[in-house]
Tab-separated table of C-alpha atoms in Angstrom:
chain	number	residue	atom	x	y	z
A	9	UNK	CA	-39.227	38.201	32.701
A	10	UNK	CA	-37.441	34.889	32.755
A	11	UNK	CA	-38.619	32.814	29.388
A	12	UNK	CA	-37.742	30.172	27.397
A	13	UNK	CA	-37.505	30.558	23.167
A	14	UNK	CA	-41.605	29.806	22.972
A	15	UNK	CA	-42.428	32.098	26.050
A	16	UNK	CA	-40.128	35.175	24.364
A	17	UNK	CA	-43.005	35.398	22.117
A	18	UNK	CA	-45.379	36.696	24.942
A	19	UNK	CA	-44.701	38.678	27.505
A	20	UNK	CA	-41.308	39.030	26.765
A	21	UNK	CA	-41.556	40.177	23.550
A	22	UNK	CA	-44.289	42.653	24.996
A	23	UNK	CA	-41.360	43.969	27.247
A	24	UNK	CA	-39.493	44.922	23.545
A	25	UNK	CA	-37.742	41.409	24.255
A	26	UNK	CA	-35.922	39.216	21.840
A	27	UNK	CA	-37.964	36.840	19.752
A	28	UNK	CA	-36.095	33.555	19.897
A	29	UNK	CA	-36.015	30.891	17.420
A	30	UNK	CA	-37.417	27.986	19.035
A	31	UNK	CA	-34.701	25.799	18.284
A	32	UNK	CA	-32.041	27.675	19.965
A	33	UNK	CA	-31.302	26.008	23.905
A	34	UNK	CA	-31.897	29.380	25.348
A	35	UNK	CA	-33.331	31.517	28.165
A	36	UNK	CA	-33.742	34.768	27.565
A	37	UNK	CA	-34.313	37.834	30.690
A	38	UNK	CA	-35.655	40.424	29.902
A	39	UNK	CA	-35.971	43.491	32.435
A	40	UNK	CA	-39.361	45.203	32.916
A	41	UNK	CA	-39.588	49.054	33.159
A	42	UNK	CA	-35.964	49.485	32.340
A	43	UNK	CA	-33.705	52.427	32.459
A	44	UNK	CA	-33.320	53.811	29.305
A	45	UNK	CA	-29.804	53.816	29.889
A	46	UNK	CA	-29.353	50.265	30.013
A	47	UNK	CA	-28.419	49.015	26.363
A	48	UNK	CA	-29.607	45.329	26.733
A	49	UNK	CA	-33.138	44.432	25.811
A	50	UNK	CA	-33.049	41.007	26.573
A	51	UNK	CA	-30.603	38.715	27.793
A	52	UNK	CA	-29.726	34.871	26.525
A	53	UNK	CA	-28.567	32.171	28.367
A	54	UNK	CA	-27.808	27.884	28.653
A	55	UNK	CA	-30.786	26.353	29.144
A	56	UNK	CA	-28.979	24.765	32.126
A	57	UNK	CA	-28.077	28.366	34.026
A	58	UNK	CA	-29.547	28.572	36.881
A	59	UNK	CA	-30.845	32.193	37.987
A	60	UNK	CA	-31.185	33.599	41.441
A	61	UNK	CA	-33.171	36.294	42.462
A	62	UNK	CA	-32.831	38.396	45.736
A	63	UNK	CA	-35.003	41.442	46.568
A	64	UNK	CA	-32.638	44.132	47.647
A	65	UNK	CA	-35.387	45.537	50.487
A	66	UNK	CA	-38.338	43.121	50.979
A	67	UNK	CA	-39.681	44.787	53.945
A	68	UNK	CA	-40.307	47.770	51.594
A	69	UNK	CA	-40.762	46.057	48.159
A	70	UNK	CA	-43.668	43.148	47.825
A	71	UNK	CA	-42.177	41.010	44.893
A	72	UNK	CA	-45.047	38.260	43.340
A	73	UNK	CA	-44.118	35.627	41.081
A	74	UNK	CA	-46.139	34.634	38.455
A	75	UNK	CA	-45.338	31.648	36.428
A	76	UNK	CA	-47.532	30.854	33.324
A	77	UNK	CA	-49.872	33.532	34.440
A	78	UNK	CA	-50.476	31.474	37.615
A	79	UNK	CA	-49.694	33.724	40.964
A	80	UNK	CA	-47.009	31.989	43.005
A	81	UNK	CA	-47.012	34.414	46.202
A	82	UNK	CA	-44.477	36.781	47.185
A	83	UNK	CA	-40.648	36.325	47.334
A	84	UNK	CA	-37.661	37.796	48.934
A	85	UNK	CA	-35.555	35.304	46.648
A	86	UNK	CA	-35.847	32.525	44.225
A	87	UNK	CA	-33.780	30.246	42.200
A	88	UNK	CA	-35.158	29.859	38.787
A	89	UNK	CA	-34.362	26.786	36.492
A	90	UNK	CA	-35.777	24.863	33.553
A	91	UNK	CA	-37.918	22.276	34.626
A	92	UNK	CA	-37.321	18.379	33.609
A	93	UNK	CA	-41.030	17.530	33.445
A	94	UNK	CA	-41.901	17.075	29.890
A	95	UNK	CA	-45.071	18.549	27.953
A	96	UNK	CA	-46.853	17.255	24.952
A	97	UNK	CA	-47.345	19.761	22.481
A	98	UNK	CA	-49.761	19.632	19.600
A	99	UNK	CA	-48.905	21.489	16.544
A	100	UNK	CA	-51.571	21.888	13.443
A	101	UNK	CA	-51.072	23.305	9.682
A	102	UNK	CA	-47.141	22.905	9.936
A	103	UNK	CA	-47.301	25.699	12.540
A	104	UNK	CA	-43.797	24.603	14.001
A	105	UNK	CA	-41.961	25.187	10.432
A	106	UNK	CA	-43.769	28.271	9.699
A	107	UNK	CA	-43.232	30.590	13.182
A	108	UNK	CA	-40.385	32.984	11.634
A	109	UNK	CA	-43.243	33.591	8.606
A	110	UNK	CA	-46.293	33.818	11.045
A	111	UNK	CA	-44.422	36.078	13.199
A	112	UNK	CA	-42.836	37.863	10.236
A	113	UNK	CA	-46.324	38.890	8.768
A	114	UNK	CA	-48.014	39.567	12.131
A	115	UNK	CA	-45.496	41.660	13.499
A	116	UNK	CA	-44.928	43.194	9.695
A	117	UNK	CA	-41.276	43.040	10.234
């Protein structure tokens, strides 16, 4: 799962992914179904990096992308970057100074 700080709070943080701050000019990967082994839950990088993904066997693995729970087809590679478009974001109650708290008491951290 490739995320920025507001998406780590989803399906990231379902993975047992880092909750980011959303004030920190991160994104975060976090690996589905990984080996126990492997010692990194999630990890952070520049906003600016740019990630590639390759499927090491796509005649034998089907890989779908899904981007904001929108199906994007399937891949053998992509090249994943933060967009430029800009969003407008509504935020009610003080909800933007308050995350750490709200996710503090819903978690029960």
């Amino acid at each position: 799962i490739v995320s920025t700080p507001l998406g780590s709070t989803a399906y990231s943080y379902n993975a047992t992914g880092s909750v980011v701050s959303i004030d920190c000019p991160v994104l975060t990967i976090t690996p589905l179904a990984a080996n126990r082994t492997c010692p990194i839950k999630s990890l952070m990088l520049p906003l600016d990096t740019v990630i590639n993904v390759e499927v090491l066997e796509p005649l034998k693995r089907k890989v779908l992308v899904v981007s904001d729970g929108q199906d994007q087809g399937d891949i053998s590679r992509a090249e994943i970057r933060l967009s430029q478009k800009k969003a407008r974001l509504a935020f009610t109650g003080g909800q933007r100074e308050g995350f750490p708290l709200r996710f503090i008491n819903k978690c029960k951290v």
